[in-house]
Coordinates of C-alpha atoms in Angstrom, one line a residue:
Chain A
M202 CA 40.4 54.7 132.4
R203 CA 39.5 58.1 131.0
L204 CA 40.6 59.7 134.1
K205 CA 44.1 57.9 133.9
L206 CA 44.5 59.0 130.2
K207 CA 43.5 62.5 131.0
K208 CA 46.0 62.6 133.9
Q209 CA 48.8 61.2 131.4
Q210 CA 47.8 63.9 128.9
R211 CA 48.0 66.7 131.3
Q212 CA 51.4 65.5 132.4
C213 CA 52.6 65.3 128.8
N214 CA 51.4 68.8 128.2
V215 CA 53.1 70.2 131.2
F216 CA 56.5 68.4 130.1
I217 CA 56.1 69.8 126.6
V218 CA 55.7 73.4 127.8
C219 CA 58.6 73.0 130.2
L220 CA 60.9 71.6 127.3
L221 CA 59.9 74.6 124.9
F222 CA 60.5 77.1 127.9
F223 CA 63.9 75.8 128.4
I224 CA 64.7 75.6 124.8
S225 CA 63.6 79.1 124.0
I226 CA 65.6 80.4 127.2
S227 CA 68.7 78.5 126.4
S228 CA 68.4 79.3 122.7
A229 CA 68.6 83.1 123.8
F230 CA 71.7 82.5 125.9
A231 CA 73.4 80.8 123.3
K232 CA 72.9 83.3 120.8
G233 CA 76.1 85.4 119.7
D234 CA 78.8 82.8 120.9
V235 CA 81.5 82.2 118.6
S236 CA 83.9 79.5 120.1
K237 CA 87.7 80.2 119.7
H238 CA 87.7 77.4 117.3
Q239 CA 85.2 79.2 115.0
Q240 CA 87.2 82.3 115.5
I241 CA 90.4 80.7 114.1
M242 CA 88.5 79.3 111.2
A243 CA 87.1 82.8 110.3
G244 CA 90.4 84.4 110.4
L245 CA 91.8 81.6 108.2
L246 CA 89.0 81.8 105.7
L247 CA 89.8 85.5 105.2
H248 CA 93.3 84.6 104.8
L249 CA 92.5 82.0 102.2
T250 CA 91.4 84.8 99.9
S251 CA 94.9 86.1 100.0
F252 CA 96.5 82.8 99.1
T253 CA 94.4 81.9 96.4
Q254 CA 94.6 83.0 92.6
W255 CA 91.5 83.0 90.6
P256 CA 91.5 82.8 86.9
E257 CA 89.3 85.8 86.3
Q258 CA 91.6 88.7 87.1
S259 CA 89.1 91.5 86.0
S260 CA 87.0 91.1 89.1
E261 CA 87.6 93.9 91.6
S262 CA 86.5 91.8 94.6
I263 CA 86.2 88.5 96.0
N264 CA 82.9 87.3 97.1
L265 CA 83.0 84.9 100.1
C266 CA 79.8 83.1 100.4
I267 CA 78.9 81.4 103.7
L268 CA 76.1 78.9 102.7
G269 CA 74.0 77.0 105.2
D270 CA 74.3 77.3 108.8
D271 CA 76.6 80.3 109.9
L272 CA 79.0 79.4 112.4
F273 CA 80.9 82.8 112.2
E274 CA 78.0 85.1 112.7
N275 CA 79.1 88.9 112.8
Y276 CA 82.7 87.9 113.9
I277 CA 83.9 87.2 110.5
N278 CA 82.4 90.5 109.2
D279 CA 84.2 92.3 112.2
I280 CA 87.5 90.8 111.0
A281 CA 86.9 91.6 107.5
K282 CA 86.1 95.4 108.5
R283 CA 89.7 95.5 109.9
R284 CA 91.1 93.7 106.9
S285 CA 88.8 94.4 104.1
K286 CA 91.0 93.6 101.2
S287 CA 93.0 90.5 100.4
R288 CA 96.8 90.9 99.7
S289 CA 96.1 91.2 96.1
G290 CA 94.1 94.4 96.9
K291 CA 90.8 93.1 96.2
A292 CA 87.9 94.0 98.3
I293 CA 86.4 90.9 100.3
V294 CA 82.4 90.9 100.3
I295 CA 80.9 88.4 102.4
S296 CA 77.5 87.2 101.7
R297 CA 75.2 84.6 103.4
S298 CA 72.5 82.3 102.2
K299 CA 70.6 79.8 104.3
N300 CA 69.2 78.2 101.1
I301 CA 71.6 76.5 98.6
T302 CA 70.5 77.6 95.2
K303 CA 72.1 78.0 91.9
A304 CA 71.8 81.6 92.3
S305 CA 73.2 81.7 95.6
V306 CA 76.4 79.8 94.3
D307 CA 76.9 81.8 90.8
S308 CA 78.2 84.9 92.3
C309 CA 80.9 83.3 94.7
Q310 CA 84.7 83.2 94.3
M311 CA 84.9 81.1 97.5
I312 CA 82.2 79.1 99.4
Y313 CA 82.2 78.0 102.9
I314 CA 79.6 75.3 103.2
A315 CA 78.2 74.0 106.5
P316 CA 78.5 70.0 106.5
K317 CA 74.7 69.8 107.0
Q318 CA 74.1 71.3 103.7
L319 CA 76.9 69.6 101.7
S320 CA 74.7 67.5 99.7
Q321 CA 72.7 70.4 98.4
L322 CA 75.8 72.1 97.4
W323 CA 76.8 69.2 95.1
D324 CA 73.3 69.4 93.5
V325 CA 73.4 73.0 92.3
L326 CA 77.2 73.3 91.7
P327 CA 78.0 73.6 87.9
E328 CA 80.4 70.9 86.5
E329 CA 82.8 73.5 85.7
H330 CA 83.4 76.4 88.0
N331 CA 86.3 78.5 89.6
I332 CA 85.0 78.6 93.0
L333 CA 87.2 77.6 96.1
L334 CA 85.1 75.2 98.2
V335 CA 85.9 75.1 101.9
S336 CA 84.2 73.2 104.6
Y337 CA 84.8 71.4 108.1
S338 CA 83.5 67.8 107.5
K339 CA 85.1 64.5 107.5
N340 CA 83.5 63.6 104.2
F341 CA 84.2 66.8 102.3
I342 CA 87.5 65.9 100.6
A343 CA 86.3 62.5 99.6
Q344 CA 83.1 64.0 98.0
G345 CA 85.4 66.6 95.9
G346 CA 85.7 69.5 98.4
M347 CA 88.9 71.4 98.0
I348 CA 90.0 72.8 101.5
N349 CA 88.9 71.1 104.7
F350 CA 89.4 72.3 108.2
V351 CA 90.6 69.7 110.5
T352 CA 91.4 69.6 114.2
D353 CA 94.6 68.2 115.3
N354 CA 96.3 68.4 118.7
K355 CA 94.0 71.5 119.4
R356 CA 95.2 73.4 116.4
V357 CA 93.1 74.1 113.3
K358 CA 94.8 72.6 110.2
L359 CA 93.8 72.5 106.5
E360 CA 93.5 69.5 104.3
V361 CA 93.8 70.4 100.7
N362 CA 92.5 68.4 97.7
L363 CA 95.0 69.7 95.1
P364 CA 93.5 67.8 92.1
A365 CA 90.1 69.3 92.8
V366 CA 91.7 72.9 93.1
L367 CA 93.5 72.5 89.9
N368 CA 90.4 71.2 88.1
A369 CA 88.8 74.5 89.1
K370 CA 91.8 76.3 87.6
L371 CA 92.7 77.8 91.0
K372 CA 96.2 78.2 92.4
L373 CA 97.1 78.0 96.0
S374 CA 100.3 79.7 97.2
S375 CA 103.2 77.6 98.4
T376 CA 103.2 79.4 101.8
L377 CA 99.6 78.0 102.2
L378 CA 100.4 74.7 101.0
K379 CA 103.4 74.5 103.2
H380 CA 101.0 74.4 106.4
A381 CA 98.5 72.1 104.8
K382 CA 98.1 68.5 104.5
I383 CA 97.9 67.7 100.8
I384 CA 95.6 64.8 100.2
S385 CA 97.1 64.1 96.5
G386 CA 99.4 65.6 94.1
G387 CA 101.9 68.4 94.9
P388 CA 101.8 71.9 95.2
Q389 CA 101.4 73.9 92.2
P390 CA 104.2 76.4 91.6
L391 CA 103.5 80.1 91.6
S392 CA 104.9 82.7 89.2
S393 CA 107.6 85.3 90.4
E394 CA 105.0 87.8 90.6
E395 CA 102.6 85.8 92.7
K396 CA 105.6 85.1 95.0
K397 CA 106.2 88.8 95.3
N398 CA 102.5 89.4 96.2
E399 CA 102.7 86.8 98.9
G400 CA 105.7 88.4 100.5
K401 CA 103.9 91.8 100.7
Chain B
M297 CA 69.4 62.9 158.5
K298 CA 72.5 65.2 158.7
S299 CA 74.1 63.5 155.8
I300 CA 70.9 64.0 153.6
M301 CA 71.2 67.5 154.4
F302 CA 74.8 67.9 153.8
S303 CA 74.5 66.2 150.4
K304 CA 71.5 68.4 149.5
L305 CA 73.5 71.5 150.5
L306 CA 76.4 70.5 148.7
F307 CA 74.4 69.9 145.5
V308 CA 72.8 73.3 145.9
N309 CA 76.2 74.9 146.4
L310 CA 77.9 73.1 143.5
F311 CA 75.0 74.4 141.3
F312 CA 75.5 78.0 142.0
I313 CA 79.3 77.6 141.7
S314 CA 78.9 76.4 138.5
A315 CA 76.5 79.0 137.3
C316 CA 78.5 81.8 138.3
P317 CA 80.1 83.9 135.6
F318 CA 83.9 83.2 134.9
L319 CA 86.4 85.6 133.9
A320 CA 88.1 85.1 130.7
I321 CA 89.5 87.2 127.8
A322 CA 88.1 86.5 124.4
N323 CA 89.8 87.0 121.1
T324 CA 88.4 90.3 119.6
P325 CA 87.9 90.4 115.9
S326 CA 90.5 93.1 115.6
E327 CA 93.0 90.8 117.3
M328 CA 92.3 88.0 114.9
A329 CA 92.6 90.5 112.0
D330 CA 96.0 91.1 113.0
L331 CA 97.3 87.7 113.1
S332 CA 99.3 86.1 110.2
L333 CA 98.5 82.7 108.8
Q334 CA 101.3 81.1 110.7
E335 CA 100.0 82.7 114.1
L336 CA 96.5 81.3 113.3
F337 CA 97.8 77.8 112.7
A338 CA 99.7 78.0 116.2
L339 CA 96.7 79.1 118.1
S340 CA 95.2 76.6 120.5
T341 CA 91.6 76.1 120.0
D342 CA 88.9 75.2 122.7
D343 CA 87.5 72.2 120.7
M344 CA 87.3 70.1 123.8
D345 CA 84.7 67.5 122.8
M346 CA 86.9 66.3 119.8
R347 CA 83.8 66.3 117.5
T348 CA 83.6 68.0 114.3
Y349 CA 80.4 69.8 112.9
E350 CA 79.0 66.7 111.5
P351 CA 75.1 67.2 111.8
W352 CA 74.5 63.8 113.2
S353 CA 76.1 61.9 116.1
F354 CA 75.4 58.2 117.0
N355 CA 76.2 57.0 120.5
F356 CA 76.2 53.5 121.9
L357 CA 76.5 53.1 125.6
Y358 CA 76.8 49.8 127.4
K359 CA 76.5 49.9 131.2
R360 CA 76.7 47.2 133.6
S361 CA 76.2 47.2 137.5
K362 CA 76.4 44.7 140.1
L363 CA 74.6 44.9 143.6
D364 CA 75.9 42.5 146.2
G365 CA 75.8 42.2 149.9
Y366 CA 73.7 44.5 152.4
L367 CA 73.8 48.0 154.0
N368 CA 71.6 49.3 156.8
G369 CA 72.1 52.9 156.4
N370 CA 76.0 52.9 155.8
D371 CA 76.3 50.0 158.1
K372 CA 77.5 46.7 156.6
V373 CA 75.0 43.8 157.5
T374 CA 75.5 40.0 156.5
N375 CA 73.0 38.3 154.3
D376 CA 72.2 35.9 157.4
E377 CA 71.1 39.0 159.4
V378 CA 68.8 40.1 156.6
Y379 CA 67.4 36.6 156.0
F380 CA 64.6 35.3 158.1
D381 CA 65.3 31.6 157.9
G382 CA 62.6 30.9 160.7
G383 CA 64.9 30.3 163.6
E384 CA 64.8 33.8 164.9
P385 CA 62.0 36.2 165.5
R386 CA 60.6 38.0 162.3
T387 CA 61.2 41.8 162.4
D388 CA 61.0 44.7 159.9
D389 CA 64.5 44.1 159.2
N390 CA 64.6 40.6 158.1
Y391 CA 62.8 38.9 155.1
P392 CA 61.9 35.3 154.3
I393 CA 63.0 36.1 150.6
L394 CA 66.5 37.5 150.1
P395 CA 68.0 38.9 146.8
T396 CA 71.6 38.0 147.0
T397 CA 73.1 39.4 143.7
I398 CA 71.5 41.8 141.3
T399 CA 73.1 42.4 137.8
Q400 CA 71.6 45.2 135.7
A401 CA 72.9 45.8 132.1
S402 CA 71.7 48.7 129.8
Y403 CA 72.3 49.0 126.0
I404 CA 71.6 52.5 125.2
A405 CA 71.5 53.7 121.5
S406 CA 71.2 57.4 121.1
I407 CA 71.0 59.5 117.8
S408 CA 71.7 63.4 118.0
Y409 CA 71.0 66.0 115.5
F410 CA 73.1 69.2 115.7
L411 CA 70.8 72.2 115.1
A412 CA 74.0 74.2 115.5
K413 CA 77.7 73.4 116.6
E414 CA 76.6 73.6 120.3
Q415 CA 73.1 73.0 120.0
S416 CA 71.5 69.4 119.7
I417 CA 68.6 67.3 120.1
S418 CA 68.8 63.7 120.8
I419 CA 66.8 60.6 121.5
S420 CA 68.0 57.7 123.6
L421 CA 66.5 54.2 123.4
P422 CA 67.5 52.0 126.2
Y423 CA 67.2 48.2 126.4
I424 CA 67.5 46.9 129.8
V425 CA 68.5 43.4 131.0
Q426 CA 68.4 42.4 134.6
S427 CA 68.5 39.4 136.8
T428 CA 68.5 38.8 140.4
D429 CA 69.5 35.5 142.4
H430 CA 67.5 34.7 145.5
I431 CA 67.4 32.4 148.5
S432 CA 64.1 31.8 150.4
L433 CA 62.4 30.0 153.1
V434 CA 59.6 28.9 150.7
P435 CA 60.0 25.0 149.7
G436 CA 60.8 24.7 146.1
Y437 CA 62.4 28.2 146.0
D438 CA 65.4 27.7 148.2
E439 CA 67.5 29.2 145.5
F440 CA 66.0 30.9 142.4
N441 CA 66.6 33.5 139.8
I442 CA 64.3 36.1 138.4
S443 CA 65.1 38.0 135.1
S444 CA 63.5 40.6 132.9
D445 CA 64.5 42.4 129.8
G446 CA 62.9 44.8 127.3
M447 CA 62.9 48.5 126.2
G448 CA 63.2 51.0 129.0
D449 CA 62.1 54.6 129.1
I450 CA 62.9 56.7 126.1
T451 CA 64.5 60.0 126.6
V452 CA 64.4 63.0 124.3
N453 CA 67.1 65.6 125.2
F454 CA 67.9 69.3 124.1
T455 CA 71.4 70.2 124.9
T456 CA 72.8 73.8 124.4
L457 CA 75.8 75.8 125.1
L458 CA 74.8 78.5 127.6
K459 CA 78.1 80.5 127.5
S460 CA 81.6 79.9 126.4
W461 CA 84.7 81.9 127.5
D462 CA 88.2 81.6 126.1
N463 CA 88.8 78.2 127.6
E464 CA 85.6 77.4 129.4
K465 CA 82.0 76.4 128.4
L466 CA 78.9 76.0 130.3
S467 CA 76.2 73.7 128.7
L468 CA 72.6 72.9 129.7
S469 CA 70.7 69.8 129.0
V470 CA 66.9 69.5 129.4
G471 CA 64.7 66.7 128.2
V472 CA 61.7 64.4 128.7
S473 CA 61.7 60.8 129.7
L474 CA 58.7 59.0 128.2
P475 CA 57.2 56.1 130.3
T476 CA 57.8 53.6 127.6
G477 CA 59.5 51.0 129.9
S478 CA 57.1 48.2 131.2
I479 CA 56.3 48.4 135.0
D480 CA 54.1 45.2 134.5
E481 CA 57.0 42.7 134.3
K482 CA 56.0 39.3 135.7
G483 CA 57.9 36.1 136.9
D484 CA 57.8 33.1 139.0
T485 CA 58.2 34.1 142.6
P486 CA 57.5 32.2 145.9
R487 CA 54.7 34.3 146.6
A488 CA 52.3 32.0 144.6
L489 CA 52.5 29.4 141.8
G490 CA 52.9 30.7 138.3
N491 CA 54.0 34.3 137.3
Q492 CA 53.2 37.4 139.4
Q493 CA 54.0 41.1 139.4
L494 CA 57.7 41.5 140.0
P495 CA 59.2 44.0 142.5
Y496 CA 60.3 47.6 141.6
T497 CA 64.0 46.7 140.9
M498 CA 62.9 44.2 138.2
Q499 CA 60.8 46.6 136.2
L500 CA 62.0 48.2 133.0
G501 CA 60.6 51.9 133.3
S502 CA 59.5 54.4 136.0
G503 CA 55.9 54.5 134.5
T504 CA 56.0 58.4 135.0
W505 CA 56.8 61.3 132.6
D506 CA 60.0 62.4 134.1
L507 CA 62.2 65.4 133.6
P508 CA 66.1 64.9 133.2
I509 CA 67.8 68.3 133.4
G510 CA 71.8 68.8 133.4
L511 CA 74.2 71.4 133.6
S512 CA 77.9 70.9 132.7
Y513 CA 80.9 73.0 132.9
I514 CA 84.2 72.3 131.2
N515 CA 87.6 74.2 131.9
D516 CA 90.2 73.4 129.4
Q517 CA 93.9 74.0 130.5
D518 CA 95.5 72.7 127.4
S519 CA 97.5 69.8 128.9
Y520 CA 94.3 68.8 130.9
L521 CA 90.7 69.4 131.3
W522 CA 88.6 69.6 134.2
G523 CA 84.7 70.1 134.6
G524 CA 81.7 69.5 136.9
N525 CA 78.2 68.1 135.9
L526 CA 75.0 68.5 137.8
F527 CA 72.1 66.3 137.1
A528 CA 68.5 66.0 138.3
K529 CA 65.7 63.7 137.2
I530 CA 62.5 64.9 138.4
R531 CA 59.5 62.6 138.5
S532 CA 55.9 63.6 138.2
G533 CA 52.6 62.2 139.3
K534 CA 52.2 58.5 140.0
N535 CA 52.2 55.8 137.6
D536 CA 49.4 53.3 136.8
R537 CA 50.5 51.0 139.7
N538 CA 50.0 53.9 142.1
Y539 CA 53.8 54.7 142.8
R540 CA 56.5 57.0 141.8
L541 CA 60.3 56.4 141.9
G542 CA 62.3 58.8 143.9
N543 CA 63.9 61.9 142.1
R544 CA 67.6 61.6 141.3
F545 CA 70.4 64.0 141.8
A546 CA 73.8 63.7 140.9
A547 CA 76.9 66.1 141.1
S548 CA 80.3 65.3 139.7
I549 CA 83.9 66.8 139.2
W550 CA 86.2 65.1 136.8
S551 CA 89.5 65.7 135.1
K552 CA 90.9 64.5 131.8
W553 CA 94.4 64.5 130.6
N554 CA 95.5 65.2 127.2
L555 CA 98.3 62.6 126.9
N556 CA 98.2 62.6 123.2
N557 CA 95.8 62.9 120.3
T558 CA 94.1 59.3 120.8
F559 CA 94.3 58.7 124.6
H560 CA 92.8 60.6 127.4
P561 CA 92.8 59.1 130.9
V562 CA 89.7 60.3 133.0
M563 CA 89.2 60.6 136.9
K564 CA 85.7 61.5 138.3
V565 CA 84.3 61.8 141.7
V566 CA 80.3 61.4 141.5
L567 CA 77.9 62.1 144.3
Q568 CA 74.4 60.7 143.9
D569 CA 71.2 61.3 145.9
W570 CA 67.9 59.6 145.1
G571 CA 64.7 59.4 147.0
Q572 CA 62.6 56.5 148.3
I573 CA 59.5 55.3 146.4
I574 CA 56.3 57.2 146.9
G575 CA 53.2 55.2 147.1
Q576 CA 53.3 51.3 146.7
D577 CA 52.5 48.7 144.3
D578 CA 49.9 46.6 146.2
E579 CA 50.3 43.4 143.9
I580 CA 53.7 42.7 145.4
I581 CA 52.8 42.6 149.0
V582 CA 51.6 39.7 150.9
P583 CA 48.3 39.5 153.1
N584 CA 50.1 39.8 156.4
P585 CA 49.2 43.0 158.2
Q586 CA 52.2 42.8 160.4
F587 CA 54.9 41.9 157.8
P588 CA 53.4 42.8 154.5
Y589 CA 56.8 42.7 152.8
P590 CA 58.2 39.3 151.7
A591 CA 61.6 40.9 150.5
G592 CA 63.3 44.0 151.1
I593 CA 63.0 45.1 147.5
T594 CA 59.1 45.0 147.9
K595 CA 59.3 47.8 150.6
P596 CA 59.1 51.4 149.3
S597 CA 61.1 53.0 152.1
N598 CA 63.9 50.7 151.3
Y599 CA 64.8 52.7 148.3
G600 CA 67.0 55.7 148.0
G601 CA 70.2 57.1 149.6
Q602 CA 73.6 58.8 148.8
K603 CA 76.4 57.4 147.2
V604 CA 79.9 58.8 146.4
S605 CA 81.7 56.9 143.7
V606 CA 85.3 57.1 142.2
V607 CA 85.3 56.4 138.6
V608 CA 88.5 55.9 136.4
G609 CA 88.6 55.5 132.7
A610 CA 89.7 56.8 129.5
D611 CA 88.6 58.7 126.3
I612 CA 90.1 56.9 123.1
M613 CA 90.1 58.0 119.7
I614 CA 90.5 55.7 117.0
Y615 CA 89.8 56.6 113.3
S616 CA 87.6 59.5 114.1
Q617 CA 85.5 57.1 116.5
A618 CA 85.3 58.2 120.0
F619 CA 85.4 55.6 122.7
A620 CA 85.1 56.2 126.4
V621 CA 85.5 53.4 129.0
E622 CA 84.9 53.9 132.7
I623 CA 84.8 51.8 136.0
A624 CA 83.1 53.1 138.9
K625 CA 83.5 52.0 142.5
P626 CA 81.5 53.3 145.2
I627 CA 83.4 54.5 148.3
Y628 CA 80.6 55.6 150.5
Q629 CA 77.0 54.5 150.4
N630 CA 74.3 55.5 152.8
L631 CA 71.1 53.8 151.9
N632 CA 67.6 54.3 153.1
G633 CA 66.4 51.2 155.2
I634 CA 68.0 47.9 154.2
Q635 CA 69.3 47.6 150.8
T636 CA 71.7 45.7 148.5
K637 CA 74.9 47.7 147.9
E638 CA 76.4 48.5 144.5
T639 CA 79.8 46.8 144.2
L640 CA 81.0 47.8 140.7
N641 CA 79.9 49.7 137.7
F642 CA 81.3 49.5 134.2
S643 CA 80.5 51.3 131.0
V644 CA 81.8 51.7 127.5
N645 CA 80.5 54.2 125.0
W646 CA 81.1 54.5 121.4
Q647 CA 80.4 57.9 119.5
S648 CA 80.4 58.3 115.8
D649 CA 79.7 61.5 114.0
F650 CA 78.4 61.5 110.4

């Protein structure tokens, strides 16, 4: 009996070692891969900074915070290097935080939150804020998110929760809204100056 | 022998072909930076698996297969030829107990947790229900049925993307199959009165720690996808009943058409190769030195073989729920010794991300 148990224990150990070996090898392989889907989302995220107007005009930069799991890795930074400013001329600063704390949220004008960490965001987000919230999750809009990426017929599209956007005193351009699926309400009109900015 | 060599060579070849690097051009960050909003919306993604980035995924798979009729190698033999009814000489190729129809159903619930978009850990819990109709020479057991059901072997799997190109993906899956399924199932057989140990086909697990490993390649051509899968289940040691099921290998090639957002017809060709049982459960043989096996399914060398199946089915997306329905029909079977042949295999899978 003891011999049998010992034999089973040894087999179990061999399998665990094999599994860990494969996991470490394959993790090393997988590192650095940003799929085309993620590349398009990264490009759109940066575009969102140009099509959104924040109430605080004084800020010289737009802080884009990637919270939780990072889908975009250095790819988004590389795009941002080529297009480091939004159309309004503000610098785009990308920061990342694995942990979702009040401090990691406070300095952001725009947040991309990974679906896995969504509930943590709602815990720390102040009731009143001017942060554009973006994610890629089925439940995001229903939970009060603002812009959600969806995949439809192999194209990345946007869902916009307009009441939530307006609640945060943010304005989205009509050009952006034209391409988005608006969940409720209608597009907020932009001033003629804003329209001029869009045309640049 | 030649066909075994051929299928093994084919398996090895397919493995290396799939593992070869593919030429593709990726979108560079500077190319992406130059694209307008409209151009980004117009780009086609490589989101081939239709899932979003939700961290959890639940899968429920129902599989049913039916085995009916006999093959000796790849030659068809009738039930009368395999059944020893006392009127002809007893040989190694006929048996006084004959399973006529075997039905096997599995209900497999799996839950996956995505560590990252293309990296997940999953656990699968199978529940197995099987039943076999028999005829026999033994009085009182002219026609009888044996069934067994219960938890099968639980599998823990890790799946990761190895490499992706513009419209291609190569993923690896490795895991451990735990010996949680019973190998002590008992039932009333003609061997003796009351319940006795059942043959290998009626057991619910392998009794050994097994290593499932798979490699899958997907190529997305926008209007259709095609790909290939390689799978192996390597058994280790021998179980408490002193036997080990044969290793299993499978290679498949498939194509899926993107008719619209909800309906994707699928066609597949699957080659399977599995080995005979090593060792023997001494409780299921009879004390007859010349003919110790009362039924074909009690003989370890009557297991294993090769099989090629054609699968037709569809992936259906309804309200963010993914369903897959498949029907498989073997078009070639070359089995070791005398075995019941598979006639049809049906499966339906439901996947929900949350």
